[in-house]
mmCIF file with all atom_site columns, C-alpha atoms in Angstrom:
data_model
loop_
_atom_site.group_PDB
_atom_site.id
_atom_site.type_symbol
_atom_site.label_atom_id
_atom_site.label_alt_id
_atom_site.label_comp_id
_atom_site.label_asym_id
_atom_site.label_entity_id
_atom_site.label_seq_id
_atom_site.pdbx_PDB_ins_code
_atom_site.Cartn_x
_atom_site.Cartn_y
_atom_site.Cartn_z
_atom_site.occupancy
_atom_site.B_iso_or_equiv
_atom_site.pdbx_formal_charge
_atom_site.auth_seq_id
_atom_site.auth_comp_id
_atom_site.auth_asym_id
_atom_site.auth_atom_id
_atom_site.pdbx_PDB_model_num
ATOM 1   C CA . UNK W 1 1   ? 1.219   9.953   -16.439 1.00 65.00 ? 1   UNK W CA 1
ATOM 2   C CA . UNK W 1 2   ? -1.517  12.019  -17.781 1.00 83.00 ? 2   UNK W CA 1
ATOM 3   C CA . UNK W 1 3   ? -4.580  11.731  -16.236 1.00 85.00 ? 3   UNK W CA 1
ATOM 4   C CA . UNK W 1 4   ? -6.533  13.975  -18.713 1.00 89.00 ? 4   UNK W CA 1
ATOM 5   C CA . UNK W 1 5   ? -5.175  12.054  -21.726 1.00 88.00 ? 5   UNK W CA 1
ATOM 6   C CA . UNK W 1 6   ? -6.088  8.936   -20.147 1.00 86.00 ? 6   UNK W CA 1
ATOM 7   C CA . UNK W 1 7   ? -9.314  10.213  -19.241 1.00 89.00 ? 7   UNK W CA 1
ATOM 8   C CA . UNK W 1 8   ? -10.060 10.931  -22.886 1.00 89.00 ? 8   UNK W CA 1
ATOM 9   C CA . UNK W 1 9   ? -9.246  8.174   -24.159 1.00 87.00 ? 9   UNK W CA 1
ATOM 10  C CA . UNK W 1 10  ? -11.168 6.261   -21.378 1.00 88.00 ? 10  UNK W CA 1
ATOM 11  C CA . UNK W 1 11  ? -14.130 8.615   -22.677 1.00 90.00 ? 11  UNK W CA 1
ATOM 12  C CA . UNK W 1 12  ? -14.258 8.330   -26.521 1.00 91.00 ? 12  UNK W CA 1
ATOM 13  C CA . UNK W 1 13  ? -13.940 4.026   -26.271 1.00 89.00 ? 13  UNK W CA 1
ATOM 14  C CA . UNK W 1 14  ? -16.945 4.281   -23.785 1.00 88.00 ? 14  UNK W CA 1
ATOM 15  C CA . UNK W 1 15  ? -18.372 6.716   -26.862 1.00 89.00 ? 15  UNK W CA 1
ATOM 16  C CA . UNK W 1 16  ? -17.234 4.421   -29.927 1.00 90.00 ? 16  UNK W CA 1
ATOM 17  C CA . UNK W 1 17  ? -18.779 1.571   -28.082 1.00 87.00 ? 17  UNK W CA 1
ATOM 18  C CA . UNK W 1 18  ? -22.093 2.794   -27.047 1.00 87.00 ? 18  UNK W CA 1
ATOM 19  C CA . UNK W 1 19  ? -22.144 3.555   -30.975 1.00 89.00 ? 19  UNK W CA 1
ATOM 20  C CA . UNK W 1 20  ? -20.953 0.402   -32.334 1.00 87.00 ? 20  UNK W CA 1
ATOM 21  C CA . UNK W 1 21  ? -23.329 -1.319  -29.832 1.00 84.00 ? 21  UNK W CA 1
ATOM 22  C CA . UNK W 1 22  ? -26.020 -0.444  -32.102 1.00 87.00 ? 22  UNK W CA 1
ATOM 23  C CA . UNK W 1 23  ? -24.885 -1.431  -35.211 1.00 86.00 ? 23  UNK W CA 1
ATOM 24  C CA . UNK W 1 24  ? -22.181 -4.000  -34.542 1.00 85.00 ? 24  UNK W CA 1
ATOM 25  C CA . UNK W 1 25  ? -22.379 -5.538  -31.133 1.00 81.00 ? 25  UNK W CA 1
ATOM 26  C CA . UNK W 1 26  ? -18.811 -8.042  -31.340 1.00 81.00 ? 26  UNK W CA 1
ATOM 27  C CA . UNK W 1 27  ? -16.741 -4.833  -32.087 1.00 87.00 ? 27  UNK W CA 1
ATOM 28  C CA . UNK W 1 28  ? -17.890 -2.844  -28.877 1.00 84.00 ? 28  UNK W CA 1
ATOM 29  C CA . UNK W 1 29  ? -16.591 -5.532  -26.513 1.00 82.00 ? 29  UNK W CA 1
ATOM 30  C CA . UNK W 1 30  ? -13.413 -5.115  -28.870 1.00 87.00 ? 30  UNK W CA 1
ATOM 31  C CA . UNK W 1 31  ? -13.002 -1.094  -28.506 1.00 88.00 ? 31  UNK W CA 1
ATOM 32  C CA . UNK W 1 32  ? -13.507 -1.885  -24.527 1.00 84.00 ? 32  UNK W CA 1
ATOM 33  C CA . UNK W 1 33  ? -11.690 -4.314  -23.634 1.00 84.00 ? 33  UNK W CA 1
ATOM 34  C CA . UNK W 1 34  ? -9.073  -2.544  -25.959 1.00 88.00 ? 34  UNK W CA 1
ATOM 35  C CA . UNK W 1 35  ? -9.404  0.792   -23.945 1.00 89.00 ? 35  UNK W CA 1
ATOM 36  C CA . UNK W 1 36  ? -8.926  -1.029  -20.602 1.00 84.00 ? 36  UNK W CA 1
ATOM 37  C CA . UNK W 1 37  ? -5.664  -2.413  -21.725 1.00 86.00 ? 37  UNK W CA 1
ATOM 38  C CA . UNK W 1 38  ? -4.390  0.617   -23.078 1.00 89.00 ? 38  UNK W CA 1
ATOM 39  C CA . UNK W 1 39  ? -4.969  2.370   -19.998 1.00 88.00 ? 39  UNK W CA 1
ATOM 40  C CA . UNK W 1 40  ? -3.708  -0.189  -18.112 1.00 83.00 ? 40  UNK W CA 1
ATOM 41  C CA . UNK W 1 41  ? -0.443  -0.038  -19.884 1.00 87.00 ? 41  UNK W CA 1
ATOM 42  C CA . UNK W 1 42  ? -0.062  3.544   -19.245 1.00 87.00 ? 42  UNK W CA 1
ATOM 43  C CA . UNK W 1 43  ? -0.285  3.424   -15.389 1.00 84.00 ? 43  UNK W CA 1
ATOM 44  C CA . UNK W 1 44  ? 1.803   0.158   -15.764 1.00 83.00 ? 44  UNK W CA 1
ATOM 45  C CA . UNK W 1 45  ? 4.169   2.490   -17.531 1.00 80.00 ? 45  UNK W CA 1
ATOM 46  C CA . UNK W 1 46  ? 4.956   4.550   -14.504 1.00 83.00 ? 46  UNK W CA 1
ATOM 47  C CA . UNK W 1 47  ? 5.044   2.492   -11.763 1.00 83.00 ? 47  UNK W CA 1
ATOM 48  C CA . UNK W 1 48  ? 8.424   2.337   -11.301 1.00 81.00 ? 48  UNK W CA 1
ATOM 49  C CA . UNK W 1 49  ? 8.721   5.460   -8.551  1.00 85.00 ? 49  UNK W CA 1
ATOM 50  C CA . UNK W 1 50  ? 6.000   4.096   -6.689  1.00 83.00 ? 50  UNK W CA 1
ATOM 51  C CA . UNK W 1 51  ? 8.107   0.531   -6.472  1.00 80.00 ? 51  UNK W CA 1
ATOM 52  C CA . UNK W 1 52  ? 10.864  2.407   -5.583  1.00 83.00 ? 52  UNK W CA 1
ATOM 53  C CA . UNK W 1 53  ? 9.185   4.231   -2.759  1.00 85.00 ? 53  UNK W CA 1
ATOM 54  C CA . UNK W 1 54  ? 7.536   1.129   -1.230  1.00 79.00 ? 54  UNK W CA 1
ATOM 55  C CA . UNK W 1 55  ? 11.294  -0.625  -0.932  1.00 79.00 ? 55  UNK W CA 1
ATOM 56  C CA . UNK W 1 56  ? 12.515  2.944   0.764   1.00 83.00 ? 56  UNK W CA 1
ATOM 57  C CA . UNK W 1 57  ? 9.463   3.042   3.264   1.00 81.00 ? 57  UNK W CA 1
ATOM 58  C CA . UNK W 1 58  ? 10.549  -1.210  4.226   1.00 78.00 ? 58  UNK W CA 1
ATOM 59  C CA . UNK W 1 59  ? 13.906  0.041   4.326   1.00 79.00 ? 59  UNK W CA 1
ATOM 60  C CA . UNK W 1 60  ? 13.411  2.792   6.500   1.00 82.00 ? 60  UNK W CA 1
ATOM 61  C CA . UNK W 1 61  ? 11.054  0.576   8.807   1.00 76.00 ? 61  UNK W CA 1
ATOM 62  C CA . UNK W 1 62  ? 14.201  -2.164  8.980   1.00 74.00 ? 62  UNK W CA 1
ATOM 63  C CA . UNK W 1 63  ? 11.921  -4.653  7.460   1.00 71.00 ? 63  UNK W CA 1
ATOM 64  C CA . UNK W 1 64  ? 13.368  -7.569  5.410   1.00 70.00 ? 64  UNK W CA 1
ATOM 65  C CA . UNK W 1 65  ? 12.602  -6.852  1.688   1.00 67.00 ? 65  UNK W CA 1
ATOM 66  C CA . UNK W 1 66  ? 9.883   -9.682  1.904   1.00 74.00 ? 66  UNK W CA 1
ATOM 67  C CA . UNK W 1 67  ? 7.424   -7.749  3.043   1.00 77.00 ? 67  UNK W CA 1
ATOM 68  C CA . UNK W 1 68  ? 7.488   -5.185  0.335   1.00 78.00 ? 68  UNK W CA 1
ATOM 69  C CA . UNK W 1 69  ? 7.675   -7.548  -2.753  1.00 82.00 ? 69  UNK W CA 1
ATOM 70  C CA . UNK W 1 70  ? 4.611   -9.498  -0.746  1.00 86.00 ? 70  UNK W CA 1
ATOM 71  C CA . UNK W 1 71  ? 2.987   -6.186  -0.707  1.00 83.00 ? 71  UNK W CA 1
ATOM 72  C CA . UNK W 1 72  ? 3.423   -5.309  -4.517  1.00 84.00 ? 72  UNK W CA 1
ATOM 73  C CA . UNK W 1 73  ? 2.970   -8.378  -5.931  1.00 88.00 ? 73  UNK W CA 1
ATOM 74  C CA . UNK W 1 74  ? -0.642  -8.206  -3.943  1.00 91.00 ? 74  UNK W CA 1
ATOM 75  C CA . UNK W 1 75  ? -1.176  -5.216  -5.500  1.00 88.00 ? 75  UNK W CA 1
ATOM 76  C CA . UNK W 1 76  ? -0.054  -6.482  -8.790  1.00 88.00 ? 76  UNK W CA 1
ATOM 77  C CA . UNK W 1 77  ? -2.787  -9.238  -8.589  1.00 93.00 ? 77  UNK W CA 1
ATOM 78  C CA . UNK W 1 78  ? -5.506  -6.985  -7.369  1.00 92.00 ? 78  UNK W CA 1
ATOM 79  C CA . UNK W 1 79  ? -4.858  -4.828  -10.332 1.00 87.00 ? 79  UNK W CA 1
ATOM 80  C CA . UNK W 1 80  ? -4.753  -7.858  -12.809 1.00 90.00 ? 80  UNK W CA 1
ATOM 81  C CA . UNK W 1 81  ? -7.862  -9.339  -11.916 1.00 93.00 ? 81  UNK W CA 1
ATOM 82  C CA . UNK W 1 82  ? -10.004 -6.357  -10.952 1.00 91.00 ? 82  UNK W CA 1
ATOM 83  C CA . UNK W 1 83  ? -9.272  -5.370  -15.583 1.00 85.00 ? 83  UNK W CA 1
ATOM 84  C CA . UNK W 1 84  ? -9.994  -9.264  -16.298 1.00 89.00 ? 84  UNK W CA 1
ATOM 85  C CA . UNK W 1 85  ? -13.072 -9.443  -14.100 1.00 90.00 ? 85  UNK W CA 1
ATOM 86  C CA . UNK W 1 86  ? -14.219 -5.713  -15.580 1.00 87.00 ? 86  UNK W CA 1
ATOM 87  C CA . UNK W 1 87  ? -13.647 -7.368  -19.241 1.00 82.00 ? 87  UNK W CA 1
ATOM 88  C CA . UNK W 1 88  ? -15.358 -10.182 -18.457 1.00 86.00 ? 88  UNK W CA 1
ATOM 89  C CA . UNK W 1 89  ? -18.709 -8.029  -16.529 1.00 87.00 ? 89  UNK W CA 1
ATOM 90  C CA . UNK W 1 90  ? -18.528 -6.271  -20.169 1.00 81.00 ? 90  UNK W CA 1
ATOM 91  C CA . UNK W 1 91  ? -18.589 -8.995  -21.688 1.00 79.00 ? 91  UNK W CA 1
ATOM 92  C CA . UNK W 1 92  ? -21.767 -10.191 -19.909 1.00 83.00 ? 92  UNK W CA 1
ATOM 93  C CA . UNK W 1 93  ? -20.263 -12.997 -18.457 1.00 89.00 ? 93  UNK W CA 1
ATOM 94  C CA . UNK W 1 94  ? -20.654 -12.681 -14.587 1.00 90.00 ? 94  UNK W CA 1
ATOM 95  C CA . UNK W 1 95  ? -20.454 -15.525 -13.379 1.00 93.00 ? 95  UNK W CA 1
ATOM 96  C CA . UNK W 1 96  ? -16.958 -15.900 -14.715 1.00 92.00 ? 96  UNK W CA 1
ATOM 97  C CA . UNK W 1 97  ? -15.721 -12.792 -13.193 1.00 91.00 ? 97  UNK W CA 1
ATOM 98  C CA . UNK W 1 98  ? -16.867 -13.653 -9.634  1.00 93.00 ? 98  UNK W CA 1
ATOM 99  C CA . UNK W 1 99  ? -14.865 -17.146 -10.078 1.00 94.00 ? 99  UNK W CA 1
ATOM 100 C CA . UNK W 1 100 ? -11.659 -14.918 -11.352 1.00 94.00 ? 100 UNK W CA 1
ATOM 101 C CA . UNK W 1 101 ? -12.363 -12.744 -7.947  1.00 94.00 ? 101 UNK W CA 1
ATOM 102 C CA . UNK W 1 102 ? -12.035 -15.498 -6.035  1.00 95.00 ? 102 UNK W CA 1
ATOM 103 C CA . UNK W 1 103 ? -8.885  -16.668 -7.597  1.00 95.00 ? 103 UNK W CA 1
ATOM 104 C CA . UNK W 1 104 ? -7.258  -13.620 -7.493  1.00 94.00 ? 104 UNK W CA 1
ATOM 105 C CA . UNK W 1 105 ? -7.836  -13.198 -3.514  1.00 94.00 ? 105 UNK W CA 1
ATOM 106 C CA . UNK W 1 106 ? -6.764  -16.882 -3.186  1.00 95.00 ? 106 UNK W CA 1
ATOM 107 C CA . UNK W 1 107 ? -3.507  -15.820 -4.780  1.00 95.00 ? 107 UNK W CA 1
ATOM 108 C CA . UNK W 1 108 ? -2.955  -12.973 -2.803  1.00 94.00 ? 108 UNK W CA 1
ATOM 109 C CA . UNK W 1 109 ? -3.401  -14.871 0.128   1.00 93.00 ? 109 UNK W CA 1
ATOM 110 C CA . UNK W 1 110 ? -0.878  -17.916 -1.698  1.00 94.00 ? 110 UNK W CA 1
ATOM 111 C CA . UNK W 1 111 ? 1.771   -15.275 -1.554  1.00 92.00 ? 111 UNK W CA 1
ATOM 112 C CA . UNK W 1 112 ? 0.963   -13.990 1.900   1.00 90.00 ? 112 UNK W CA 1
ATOM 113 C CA . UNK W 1 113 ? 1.218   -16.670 3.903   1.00 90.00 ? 113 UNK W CA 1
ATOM 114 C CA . UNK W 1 114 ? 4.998   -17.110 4.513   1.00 85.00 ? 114 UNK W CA 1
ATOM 115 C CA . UNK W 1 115 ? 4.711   -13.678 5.875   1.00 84.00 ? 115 UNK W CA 1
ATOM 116 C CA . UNK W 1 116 ? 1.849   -14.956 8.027   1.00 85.00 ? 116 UNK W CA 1
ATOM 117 C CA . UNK W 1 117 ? 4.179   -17.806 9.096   1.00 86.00 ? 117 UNK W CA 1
ATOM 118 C CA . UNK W 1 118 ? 6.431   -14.913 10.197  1.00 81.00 ? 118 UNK W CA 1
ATOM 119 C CA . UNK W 1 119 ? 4.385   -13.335 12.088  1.00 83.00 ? 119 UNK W CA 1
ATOM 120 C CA . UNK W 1 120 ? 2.678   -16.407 13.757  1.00 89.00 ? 120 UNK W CA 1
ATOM 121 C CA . UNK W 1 121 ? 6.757   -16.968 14.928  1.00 86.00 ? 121 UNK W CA 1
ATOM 122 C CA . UNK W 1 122 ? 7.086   -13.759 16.313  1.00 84.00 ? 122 UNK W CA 1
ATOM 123 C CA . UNK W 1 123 ? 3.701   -14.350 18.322  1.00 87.00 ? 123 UNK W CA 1
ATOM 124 C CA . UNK W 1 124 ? 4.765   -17.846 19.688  1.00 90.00 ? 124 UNK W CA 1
ATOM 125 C CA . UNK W 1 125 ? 8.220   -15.840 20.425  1.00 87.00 ? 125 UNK W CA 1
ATOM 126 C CA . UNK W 1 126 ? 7.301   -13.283 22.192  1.00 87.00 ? 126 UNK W CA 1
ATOM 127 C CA . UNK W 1 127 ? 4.596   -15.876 24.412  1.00 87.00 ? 127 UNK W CA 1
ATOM 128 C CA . UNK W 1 128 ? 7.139   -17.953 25.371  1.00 82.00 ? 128 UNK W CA 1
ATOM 129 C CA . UNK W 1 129 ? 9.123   -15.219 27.032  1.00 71.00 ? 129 UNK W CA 1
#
């Protein structure tokens, strides 16, 4: 991953759009929202070693592999919804991206909870000794 090429890119759609704004307001919301996905692609693009690093650090810890798919599929939704709730705030609509944050952290917490039944085992396990 480039960070400068994604930076420039990142820079000229915030330029194009600024510049469109004036003259043809539909097609700004266009070039952004079409920036954001291309850069999202491009980190999505090379994620891979950082998947692969996560599993090695539950490994190491003698976790069950649970934990770390629980742990980057939350990061997967954070990611998702923070780009829809930043193309919706562009596109002036507010209220819908605070009702998308709130559905994204109610699906993170969806896929956390049989890891906090886990843990609430453990607890009641280790009380009863």
């Amino acid at each position: 991953m480039n960070i400068v090429i994604i930076a420039s890119v990142a820079l000229i759609a915030a330029v194009l759009s600024i510049v469109l704004k004036q003259y043809k307001p539909e097609y700004s919301l266009f070039i952004s929202i079409a920036a954001g996905i291309l850069i999202f692609l491009s980190v999505i693009a090379v994620i891979e070693p950082i998947i692969s690093f996560i599993g090695e650090l539950t490994d190491m810890a003698g976790l069950e592999g649970v934990y770390g798919e629980v742990l980057i599929k939350a990061l997967a939704i954070c990611y998702i919804t923070q780009l829809a709730c930043d193309c919706c705030k562009d596109a002036g609509e507010n209220a819908i991206a605070g009702k998308l944050q709130i559905a994204g952290k109610i699906a993170v917490l969806l896929i956390a909870l049989p890891m906090f039944k886990s843990l609430v085992e453990i607890v009641t396990g280790l009380i009863n000794l």
